[in-house]
Short mmCIF file of C-alpha atoms in Angstrom, two decimals:
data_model
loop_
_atom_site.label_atom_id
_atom_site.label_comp_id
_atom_site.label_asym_id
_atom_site.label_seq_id
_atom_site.Cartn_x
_atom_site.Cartn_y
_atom_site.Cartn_z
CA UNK M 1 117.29 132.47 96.73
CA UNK M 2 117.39 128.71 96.63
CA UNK M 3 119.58 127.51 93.13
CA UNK M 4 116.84 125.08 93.23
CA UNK M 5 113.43 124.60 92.74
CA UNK M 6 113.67 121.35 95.11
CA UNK M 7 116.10 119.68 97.77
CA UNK M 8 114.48 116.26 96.18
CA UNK M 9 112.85 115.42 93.14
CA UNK M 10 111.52 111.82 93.50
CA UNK M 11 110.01 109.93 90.22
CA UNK M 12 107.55 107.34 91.22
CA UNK M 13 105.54 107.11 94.29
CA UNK M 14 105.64 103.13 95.41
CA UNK M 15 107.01 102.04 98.61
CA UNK M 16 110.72 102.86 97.90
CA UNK M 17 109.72 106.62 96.52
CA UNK M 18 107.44 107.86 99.03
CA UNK M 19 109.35 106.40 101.72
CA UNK M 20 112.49 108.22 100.82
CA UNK M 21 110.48 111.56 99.95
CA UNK M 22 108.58 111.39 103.36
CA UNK M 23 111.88 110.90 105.64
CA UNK M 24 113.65 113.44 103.42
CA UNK M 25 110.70 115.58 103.51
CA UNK M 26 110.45 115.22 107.67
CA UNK M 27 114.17 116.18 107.91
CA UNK M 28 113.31 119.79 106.57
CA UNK M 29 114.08 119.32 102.86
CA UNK M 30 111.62 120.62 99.80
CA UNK M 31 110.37 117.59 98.46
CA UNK M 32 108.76 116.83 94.97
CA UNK M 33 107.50 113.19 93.81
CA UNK M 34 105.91 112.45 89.83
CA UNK M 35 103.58 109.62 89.69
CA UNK M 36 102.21 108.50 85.97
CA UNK M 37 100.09 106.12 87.53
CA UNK M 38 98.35 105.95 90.86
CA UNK M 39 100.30 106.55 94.19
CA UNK M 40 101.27 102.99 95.76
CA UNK M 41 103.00 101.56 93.08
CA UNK M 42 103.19 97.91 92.36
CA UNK M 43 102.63 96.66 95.53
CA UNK M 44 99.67 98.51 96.44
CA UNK M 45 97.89 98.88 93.35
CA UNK M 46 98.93 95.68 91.26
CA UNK M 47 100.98 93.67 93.08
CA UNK M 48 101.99 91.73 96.72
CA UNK M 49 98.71 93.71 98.28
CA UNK M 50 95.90 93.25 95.42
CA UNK M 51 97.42 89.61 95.20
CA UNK M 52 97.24 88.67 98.66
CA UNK M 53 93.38 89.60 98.99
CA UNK M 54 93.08 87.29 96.05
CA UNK M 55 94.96 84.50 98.31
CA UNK M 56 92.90 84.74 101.09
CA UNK M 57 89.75 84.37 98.77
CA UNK M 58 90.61 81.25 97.06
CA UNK M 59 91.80 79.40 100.52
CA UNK M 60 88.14 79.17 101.63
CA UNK M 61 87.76 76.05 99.19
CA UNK M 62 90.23 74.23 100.35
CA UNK M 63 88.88 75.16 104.28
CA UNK M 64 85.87 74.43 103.11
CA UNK M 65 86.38 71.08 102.35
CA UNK M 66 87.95 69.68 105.78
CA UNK M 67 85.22 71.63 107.55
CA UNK M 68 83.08 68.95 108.21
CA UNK M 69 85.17 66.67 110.13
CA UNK M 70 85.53 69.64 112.19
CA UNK M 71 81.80 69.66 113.12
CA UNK M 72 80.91 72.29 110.40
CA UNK M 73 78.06 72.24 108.07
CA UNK M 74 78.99 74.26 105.26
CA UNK M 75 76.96 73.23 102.63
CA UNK M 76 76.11 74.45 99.23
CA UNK M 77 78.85 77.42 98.30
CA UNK M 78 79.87 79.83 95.45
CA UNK M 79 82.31 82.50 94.75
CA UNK M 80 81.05 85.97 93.22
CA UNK M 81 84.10 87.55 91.60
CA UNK M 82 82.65 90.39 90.61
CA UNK M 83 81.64 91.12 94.34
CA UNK M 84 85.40 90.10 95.55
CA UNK M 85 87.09 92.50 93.35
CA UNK M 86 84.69 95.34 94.00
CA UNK M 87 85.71 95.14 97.54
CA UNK M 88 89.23 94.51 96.76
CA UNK M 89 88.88 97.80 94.08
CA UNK M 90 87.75 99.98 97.57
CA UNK M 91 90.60 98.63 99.97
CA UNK M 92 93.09 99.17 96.95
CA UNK M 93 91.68 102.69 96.97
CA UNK M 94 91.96 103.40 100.74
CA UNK M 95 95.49 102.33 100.66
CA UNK M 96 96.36 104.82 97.71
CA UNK M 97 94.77 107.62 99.70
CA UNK M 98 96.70 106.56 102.72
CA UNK M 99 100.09 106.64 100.85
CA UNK M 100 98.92 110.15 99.34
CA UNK M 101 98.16 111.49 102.92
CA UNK M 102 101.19 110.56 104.33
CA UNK M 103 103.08 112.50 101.69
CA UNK M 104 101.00 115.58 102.04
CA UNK M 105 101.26 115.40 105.79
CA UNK M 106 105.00 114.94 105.48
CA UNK M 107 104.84 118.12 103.74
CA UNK M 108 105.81 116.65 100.15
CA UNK M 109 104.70 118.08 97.43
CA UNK M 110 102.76 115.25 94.67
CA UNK M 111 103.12 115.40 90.86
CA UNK M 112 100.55 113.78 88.59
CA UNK M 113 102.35 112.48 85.25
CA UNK M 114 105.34 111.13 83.74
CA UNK M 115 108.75 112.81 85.17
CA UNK M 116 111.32 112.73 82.67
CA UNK M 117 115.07 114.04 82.96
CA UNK M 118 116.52 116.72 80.75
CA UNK M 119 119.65 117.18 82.35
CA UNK M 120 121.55 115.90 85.89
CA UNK M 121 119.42 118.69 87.57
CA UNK M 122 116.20 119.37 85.33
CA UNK M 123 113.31 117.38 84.56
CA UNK M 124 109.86 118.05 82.95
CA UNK M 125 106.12 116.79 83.77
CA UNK M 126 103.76 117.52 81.45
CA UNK M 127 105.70 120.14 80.03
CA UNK M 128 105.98 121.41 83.36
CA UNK M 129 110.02 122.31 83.99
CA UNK M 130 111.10 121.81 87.51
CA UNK M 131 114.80 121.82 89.13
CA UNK M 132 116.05 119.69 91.98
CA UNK M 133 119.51 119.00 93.95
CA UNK M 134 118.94 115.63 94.10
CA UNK M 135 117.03 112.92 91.90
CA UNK M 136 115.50 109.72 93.10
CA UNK M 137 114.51 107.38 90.61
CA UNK M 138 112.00 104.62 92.10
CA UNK M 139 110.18 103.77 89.17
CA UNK M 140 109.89 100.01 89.76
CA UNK M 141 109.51 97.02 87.27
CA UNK M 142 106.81 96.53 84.61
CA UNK M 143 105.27 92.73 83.71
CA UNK M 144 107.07 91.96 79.92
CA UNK M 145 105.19 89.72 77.04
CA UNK M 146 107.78 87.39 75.24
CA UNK M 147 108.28 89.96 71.88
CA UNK M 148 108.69 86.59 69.86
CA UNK M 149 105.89 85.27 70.71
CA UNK M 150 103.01 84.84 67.81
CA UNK M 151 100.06 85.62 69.29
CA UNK M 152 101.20 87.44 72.14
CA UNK M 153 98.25 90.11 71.93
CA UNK M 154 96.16 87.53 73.07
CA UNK M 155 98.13 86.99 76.69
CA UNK M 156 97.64 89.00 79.13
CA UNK M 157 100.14 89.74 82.77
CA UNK M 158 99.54 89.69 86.03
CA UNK M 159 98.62 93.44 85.62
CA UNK M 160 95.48 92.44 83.67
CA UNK M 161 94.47 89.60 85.96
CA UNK M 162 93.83 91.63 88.97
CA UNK M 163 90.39 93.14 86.73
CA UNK M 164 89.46 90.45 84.56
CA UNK M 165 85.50 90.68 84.30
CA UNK M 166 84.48 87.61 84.80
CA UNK M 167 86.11 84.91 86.47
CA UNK M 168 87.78 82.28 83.73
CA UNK M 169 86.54 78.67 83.78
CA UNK M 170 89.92 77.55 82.19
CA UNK M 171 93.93 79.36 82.49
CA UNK M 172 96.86 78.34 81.05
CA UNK M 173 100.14 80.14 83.39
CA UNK M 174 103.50 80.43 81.55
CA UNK M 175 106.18 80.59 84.08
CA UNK M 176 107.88 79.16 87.69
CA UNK M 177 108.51 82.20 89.85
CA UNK M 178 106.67 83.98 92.63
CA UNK M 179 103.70 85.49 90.79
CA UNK M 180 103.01 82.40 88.53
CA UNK M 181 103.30 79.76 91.37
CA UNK M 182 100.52 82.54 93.14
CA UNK M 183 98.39 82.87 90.15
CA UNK M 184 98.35 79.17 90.25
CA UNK M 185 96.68 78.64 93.84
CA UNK M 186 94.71 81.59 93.13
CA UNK M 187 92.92 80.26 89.93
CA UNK M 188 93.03 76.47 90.90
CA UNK M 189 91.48 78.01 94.41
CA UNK M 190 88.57 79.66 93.11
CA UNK M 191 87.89 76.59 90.88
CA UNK M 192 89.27 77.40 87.54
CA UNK M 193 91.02 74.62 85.47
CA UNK M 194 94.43 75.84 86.50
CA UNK M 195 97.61 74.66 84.20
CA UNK M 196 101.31 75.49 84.90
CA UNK M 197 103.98 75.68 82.16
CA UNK M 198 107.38 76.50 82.68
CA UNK M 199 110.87 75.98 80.63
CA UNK M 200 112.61 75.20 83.23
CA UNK M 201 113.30 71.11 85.18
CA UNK M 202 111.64 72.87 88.32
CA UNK M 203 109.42 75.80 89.29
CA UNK M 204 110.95 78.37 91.64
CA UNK M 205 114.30 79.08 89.96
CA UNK M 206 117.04 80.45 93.00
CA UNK M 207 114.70 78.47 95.36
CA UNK M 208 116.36 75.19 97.67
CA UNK M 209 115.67 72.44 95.36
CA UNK M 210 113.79 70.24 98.43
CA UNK M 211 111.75 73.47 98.44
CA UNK M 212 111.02 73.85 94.64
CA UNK M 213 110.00 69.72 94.42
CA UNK M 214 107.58 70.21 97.66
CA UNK M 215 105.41 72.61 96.16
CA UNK M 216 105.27 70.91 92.73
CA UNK M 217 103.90 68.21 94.72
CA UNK M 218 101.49 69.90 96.65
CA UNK M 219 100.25 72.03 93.92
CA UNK M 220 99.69 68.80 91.88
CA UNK M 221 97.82 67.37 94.55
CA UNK M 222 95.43 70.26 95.13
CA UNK M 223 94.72 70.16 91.60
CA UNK M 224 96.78 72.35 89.20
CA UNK M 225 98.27 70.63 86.22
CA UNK M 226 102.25 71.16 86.03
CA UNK M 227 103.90 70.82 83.14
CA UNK M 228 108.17 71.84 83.14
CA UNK M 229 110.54 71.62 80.66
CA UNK M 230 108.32 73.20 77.79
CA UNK M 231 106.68 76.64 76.90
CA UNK M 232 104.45 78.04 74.50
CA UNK M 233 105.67 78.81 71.11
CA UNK M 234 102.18 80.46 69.47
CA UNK M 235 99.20 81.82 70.94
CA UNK M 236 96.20 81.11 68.86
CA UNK M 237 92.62 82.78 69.26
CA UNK M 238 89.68 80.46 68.49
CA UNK M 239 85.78 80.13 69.11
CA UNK M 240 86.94 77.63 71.93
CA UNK M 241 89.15 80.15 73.50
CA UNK M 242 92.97 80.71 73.42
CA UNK M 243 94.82 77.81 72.02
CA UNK M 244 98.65 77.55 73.56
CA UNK M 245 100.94 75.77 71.14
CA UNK M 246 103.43 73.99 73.15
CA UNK M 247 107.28 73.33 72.28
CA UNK M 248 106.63 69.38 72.85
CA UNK M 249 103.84 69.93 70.68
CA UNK M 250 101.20 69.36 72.19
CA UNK M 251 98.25 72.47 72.80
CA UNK M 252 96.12 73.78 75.60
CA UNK M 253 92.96 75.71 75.84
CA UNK M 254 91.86 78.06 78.00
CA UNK M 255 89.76 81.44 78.22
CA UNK M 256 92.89 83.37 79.77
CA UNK M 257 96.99 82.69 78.95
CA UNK M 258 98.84 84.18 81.65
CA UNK M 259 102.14 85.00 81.05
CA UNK M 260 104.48 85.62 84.42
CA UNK M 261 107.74 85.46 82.37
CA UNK M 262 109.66 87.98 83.99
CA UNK M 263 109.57 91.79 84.59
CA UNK M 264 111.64 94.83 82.90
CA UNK M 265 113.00 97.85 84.74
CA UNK M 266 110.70 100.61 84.31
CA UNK M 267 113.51 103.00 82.57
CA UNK M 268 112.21 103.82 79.37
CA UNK M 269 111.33 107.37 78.24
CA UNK M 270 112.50 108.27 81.92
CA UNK M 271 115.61 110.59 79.89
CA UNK M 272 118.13 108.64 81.50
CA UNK M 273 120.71 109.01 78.49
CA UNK M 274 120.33 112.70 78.58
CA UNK M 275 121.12 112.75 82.14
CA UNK M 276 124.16 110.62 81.52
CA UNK M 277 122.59 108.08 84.12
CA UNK M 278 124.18 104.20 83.34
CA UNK M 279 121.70 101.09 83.05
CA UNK M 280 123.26 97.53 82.83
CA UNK M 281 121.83 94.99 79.61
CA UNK M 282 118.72 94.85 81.21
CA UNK M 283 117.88 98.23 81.63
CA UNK M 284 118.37 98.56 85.11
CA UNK M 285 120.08 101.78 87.01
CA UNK M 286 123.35 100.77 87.61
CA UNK M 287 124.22 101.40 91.88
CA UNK M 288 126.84 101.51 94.38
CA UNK M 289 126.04 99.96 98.20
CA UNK M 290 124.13 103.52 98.76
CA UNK M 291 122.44 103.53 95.73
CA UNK M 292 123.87 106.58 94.18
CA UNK M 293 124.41 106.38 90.80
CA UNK M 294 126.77 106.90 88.26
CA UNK M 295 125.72 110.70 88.29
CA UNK M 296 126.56 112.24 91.72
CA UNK M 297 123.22 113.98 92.36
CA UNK M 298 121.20 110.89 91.34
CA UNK M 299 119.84 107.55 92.95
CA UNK M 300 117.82 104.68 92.67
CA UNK M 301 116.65 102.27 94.64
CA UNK M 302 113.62 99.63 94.15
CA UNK M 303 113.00 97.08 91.62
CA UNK M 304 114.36 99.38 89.19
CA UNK M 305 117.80 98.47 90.04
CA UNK M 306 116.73 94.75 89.89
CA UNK M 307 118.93 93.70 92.94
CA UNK M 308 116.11 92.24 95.17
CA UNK M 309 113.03 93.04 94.08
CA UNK M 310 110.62 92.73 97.19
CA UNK M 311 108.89 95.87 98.24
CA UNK M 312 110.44 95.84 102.19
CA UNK M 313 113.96 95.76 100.47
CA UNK M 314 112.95 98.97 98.37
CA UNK M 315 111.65 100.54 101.70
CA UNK M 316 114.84 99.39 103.42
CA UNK M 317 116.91 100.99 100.69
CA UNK M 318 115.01 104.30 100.30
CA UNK M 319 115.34 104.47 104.05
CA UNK M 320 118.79 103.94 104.21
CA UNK M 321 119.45 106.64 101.17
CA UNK M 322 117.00 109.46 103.34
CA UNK M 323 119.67 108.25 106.25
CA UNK M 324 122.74 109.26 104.53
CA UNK M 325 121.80 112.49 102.42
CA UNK M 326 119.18 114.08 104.64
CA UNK M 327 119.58 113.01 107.95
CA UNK M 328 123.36 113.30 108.17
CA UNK M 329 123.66 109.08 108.65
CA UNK M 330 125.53 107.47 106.11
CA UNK M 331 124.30 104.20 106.08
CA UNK M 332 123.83 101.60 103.61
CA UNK M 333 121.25 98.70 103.26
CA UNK M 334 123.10 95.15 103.59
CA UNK M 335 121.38 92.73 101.29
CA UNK M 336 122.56 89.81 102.52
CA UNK M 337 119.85 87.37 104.22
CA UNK M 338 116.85 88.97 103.58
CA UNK M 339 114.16 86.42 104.17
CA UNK M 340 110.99 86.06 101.40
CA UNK M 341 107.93 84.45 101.32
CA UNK M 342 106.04 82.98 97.74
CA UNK M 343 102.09 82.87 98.77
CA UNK M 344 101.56 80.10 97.23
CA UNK M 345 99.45 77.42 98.33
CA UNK M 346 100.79 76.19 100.30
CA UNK M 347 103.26 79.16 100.81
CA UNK M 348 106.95 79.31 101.00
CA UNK M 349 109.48 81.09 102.99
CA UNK M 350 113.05 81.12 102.75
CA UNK M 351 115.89 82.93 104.29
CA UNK M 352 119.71 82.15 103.86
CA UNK M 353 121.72 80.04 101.62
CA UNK M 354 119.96 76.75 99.86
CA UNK M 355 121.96 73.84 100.08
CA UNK M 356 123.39 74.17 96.62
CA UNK M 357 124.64 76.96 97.27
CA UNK M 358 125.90 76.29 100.86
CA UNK M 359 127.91 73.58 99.07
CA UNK M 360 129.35 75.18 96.52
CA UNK M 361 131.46 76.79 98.54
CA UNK M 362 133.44 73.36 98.91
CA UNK M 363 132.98 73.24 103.12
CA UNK M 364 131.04 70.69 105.00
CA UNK M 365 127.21 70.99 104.90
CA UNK M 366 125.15 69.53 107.42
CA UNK M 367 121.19 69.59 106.53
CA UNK M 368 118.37 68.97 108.74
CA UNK M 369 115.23 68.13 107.54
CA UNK M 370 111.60 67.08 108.51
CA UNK M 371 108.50 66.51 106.19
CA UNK M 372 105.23 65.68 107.86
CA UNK M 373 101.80 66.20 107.88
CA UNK M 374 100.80 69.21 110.10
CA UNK M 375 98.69 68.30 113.18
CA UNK M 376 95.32 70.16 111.11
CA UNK M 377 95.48 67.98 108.12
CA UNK M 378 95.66 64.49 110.15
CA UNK M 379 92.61 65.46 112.06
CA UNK M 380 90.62 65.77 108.75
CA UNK M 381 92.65 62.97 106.92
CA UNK M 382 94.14 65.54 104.77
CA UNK M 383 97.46 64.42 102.55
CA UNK M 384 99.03 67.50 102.43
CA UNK M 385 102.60 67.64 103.96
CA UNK M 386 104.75 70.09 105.18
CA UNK M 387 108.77 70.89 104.56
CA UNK M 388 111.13 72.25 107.29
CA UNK M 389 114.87 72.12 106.64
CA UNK M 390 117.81 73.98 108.11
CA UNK M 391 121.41 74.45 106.56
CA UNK M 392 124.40 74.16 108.86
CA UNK M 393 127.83 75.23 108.51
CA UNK M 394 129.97 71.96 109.10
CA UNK M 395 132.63 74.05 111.09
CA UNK M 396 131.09 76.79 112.50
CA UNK M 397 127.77 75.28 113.12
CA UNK M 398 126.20 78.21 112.13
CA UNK M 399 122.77 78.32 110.30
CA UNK M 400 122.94 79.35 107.16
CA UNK M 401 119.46 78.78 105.59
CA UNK M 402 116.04 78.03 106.70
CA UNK M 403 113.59 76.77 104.41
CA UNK M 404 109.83 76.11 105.58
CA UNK M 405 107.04 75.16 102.92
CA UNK M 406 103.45 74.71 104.58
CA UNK M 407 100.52 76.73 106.16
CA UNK M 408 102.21 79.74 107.95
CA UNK M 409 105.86 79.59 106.78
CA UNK M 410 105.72 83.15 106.08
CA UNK M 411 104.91 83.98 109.30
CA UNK M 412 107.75 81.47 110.71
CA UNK M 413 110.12 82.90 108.25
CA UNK M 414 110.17 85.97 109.31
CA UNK M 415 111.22 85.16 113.16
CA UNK M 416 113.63 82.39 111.25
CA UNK M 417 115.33 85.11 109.78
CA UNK M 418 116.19 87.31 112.95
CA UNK M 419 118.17 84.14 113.72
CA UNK M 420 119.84 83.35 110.75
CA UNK M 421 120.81 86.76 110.33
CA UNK M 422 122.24 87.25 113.61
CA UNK M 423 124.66 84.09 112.98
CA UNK M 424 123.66 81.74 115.44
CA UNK M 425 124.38 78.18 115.53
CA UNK M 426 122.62 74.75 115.42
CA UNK M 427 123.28 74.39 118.98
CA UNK M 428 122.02 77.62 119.82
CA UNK M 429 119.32 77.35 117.62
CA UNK M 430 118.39 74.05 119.47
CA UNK M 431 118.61 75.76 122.87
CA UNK M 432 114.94 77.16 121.79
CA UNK M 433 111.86 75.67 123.65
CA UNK M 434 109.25 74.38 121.57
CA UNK M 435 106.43 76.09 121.17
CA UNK M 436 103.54 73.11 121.45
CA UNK M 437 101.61 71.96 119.69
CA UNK M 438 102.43 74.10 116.61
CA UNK M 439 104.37 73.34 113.31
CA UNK M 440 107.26 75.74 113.96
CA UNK M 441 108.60 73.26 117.10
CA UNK M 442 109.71 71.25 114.56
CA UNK M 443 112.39 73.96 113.58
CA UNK M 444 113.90 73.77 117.11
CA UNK M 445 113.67 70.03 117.39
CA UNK M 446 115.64 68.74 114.67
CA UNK M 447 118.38 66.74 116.14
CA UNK M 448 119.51 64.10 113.72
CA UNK M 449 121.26 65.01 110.28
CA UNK M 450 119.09 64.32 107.31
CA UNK M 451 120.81 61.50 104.76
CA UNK M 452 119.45 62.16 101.40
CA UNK M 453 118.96 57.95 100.82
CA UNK M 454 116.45 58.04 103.56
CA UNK M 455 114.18 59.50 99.75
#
């Protein structure tokens, strides 16, 4: 008789969770995996996948505007959001029923409710008691409100914003990262009176600074309002809408406040302290380099352990734990250089060291860098300029950071960052033909050293 009722219990079923539970569950073992919610997790159901449909939506405007000096006649357009997020609700759907497939098909068994752990070994869902070797926490990250914040009822997170009921004429973002920089374009896309406030000198905290300035500048140009070094210190609900009360004292209406302040590990009510399982001051599951943690039969991997919190690094990681416990591989996910992309408009992507942190090491730096307007936006006398900019090792010539912000620098970043991973150098990077005429030659043709006075 088997001691227990499972090889695996895994609690949440996002990318990380069924990823592990379908590898593990391929390789033989009796798999189990809770989900409170519906199966996807962020990513799928309110995140990078829901968001991205709402990217490609709100880029028509700005196509639609240069179409003409392309020999299009567009004329007289208008956005339905109801009908958008209808079809965005069905795709969101299909996806969820994929990801529930592939578990059943893997031969993993799927959970409905909240998992919680009574012991190393023993957790309940819904008052259902279940055993398991091996735990697998993948619960993920949930959007926070400030809990100072008068008012705060009144804001809602990016969770809310993907099934708002009516489009807003006017919204008022409060932060600088990834999601608020994409709520930004979205809003200011679809034609909504689109204001950015942050606390911080520049949007994009961790970001390359050259990076972080270019797309204040081109989100300023497209038309959302950008206001740094401030935040709101009261929400207020009036006839007029939601009044933000601003730390330089000044106020803002709008018919939606947006908060993107940050997001909390998803570890409460999970039974983590009766399991003996350590979280650091921010409630994250404390991990070695295979994501075990401080209990020997228990793991995490995901946002929940907030190391990078991008959904391929929590597939990566759940991969790489399936590897070592159920496939016999030991193997452990190496974190360093993982490339990332902010959809923004115009979008980012990044891989590597910036150069402030190149240089604080204390070694030469050499930058290269080119900022020009791509070949599509001087046909149709567009202003909108794009950032390319490489950081070199002084000694070893190697590349240590590629930075691209303009139309397709995801795409680019993701080749940029087989490269920079792999160590090459400037020279070798050089040795590339140009691909012509595109906007990623310029990568490979950067020859002269950029000298910051040239500003």
């Amino acid at each position: 008789m088997a001691r227990y009722d499972y090889d695996l219990f895994v609690i949440g079923a996002g990318s990380g969770g069924v990823r592990a539970a379908r590898l593990a569950a391929m390789s033989g073992a009796r798999v189990a995996v809770a989900e409170e919610h519906r199966v996807g997790g962020t990513c799928v159901i309110r995140g990078c996948i829901p968001k991205k449909f709402m990217v490609y939506a709100s880029e028509f405007s700005y196509h639609f505007k240069g179409a003409a000096d392309f020999g299009w006649s567009v004329g007289k357009t208008s956005f339905d959001w109801p009908a958008f997020i209808n079809r965005k609700d069905i795709e969101i759907a299909r996806l969820s029923g994929v990801y529930v497939a592939n578990l059943q098909n893997a031969g993993a068994t799927l959970l409905h409710g909240r998992a919680r752990l009574i012991d190393a070994h023993t957790l309940t869902i819904d008052g259902q008691s279940v055993t398991a070797d091996k735990v697998l926490i993948a619960t993920g990250a949930w959007p926070t409100l400030p809990a100072d914040l008068p008012g705060s009822e009144h804001a809602i997170t990016s969770n809310e914003a993907f099934h708002l009921e009516a489009l807003p004429r006017r919204a008022v973002i409060a932060g600088g990262g990834y999601i608020a920089t994409e709520f930004a374009g979205i809003f200011n896309g679809l034609g909504v009176e689109t204001t950015l406030v942050y606390r911080g000198p520049m949007i994009l905290r961790g970001f390359d600074d050259d990076v972080r300035a270019q797309l204040t500048r081109e989100l300023e140009r497209r038309g959302v309002k950008v206001i740094v070094g401030c935040h709101q210190t009261k929400l207020e609900k009036t006839a007029k809408g939601i009044v933000s009360h601003l730390s330089s004292g000044h106020k803002l209406s709008s018919d939606v406040a947006l908060f993107a302040t940050g997001r909390a590990p998803n570890t409460g009510d999970l039974g983590l302290e009766a399991a003996g399982v350590a979280v650091n001051d921010v409630g994250a599951v404390i991990v070695d380099d295979y994501s075990r943690t401080n209990i020997a039969n228990i793991w995490a991997v995901g946002d929940v352990t907030d190391r990078i919190n991008l959904t391929p690094v929590a597939i990566r990681e759940a991969a790489a734990f399936a590897s070592t416990e159920f496939q016999g591989k030991p193997v452990a996910f190496d974190h360093r250089d993982v490339a990332s992309a902010v959809f923004s408009q115009p979008p980012v992507g990044s891989v590597g060291l910036s150069e402030a942190q190149a240089r604080q090491g204390g070694g030469k730096v050499i930058v290269y860098r080119a900022l020009f307007r791509p070949m599509k936006a001087t046909f149709h006398g567009g202003e909108e300029k794009m950032l390319m900019k490489l950081i070199v090792d002084g000694e070893s010539e190697r590349v240590l950071g590629c930075h691209i912000v303009g139309p397709d620098a995801p795409e680019m970043i993701q080749m940029a960052a087989i490269a920079v991973r792999m160590g090459i150098t400037k020279a070798q990077w050089d040795e590339t033909c140009a691909v012509h005429p595109t906007a990623g030659e310029e990568l490979v043709t950067m020859r002269e050293p950029y000298v910051p006075s040239e500003l």
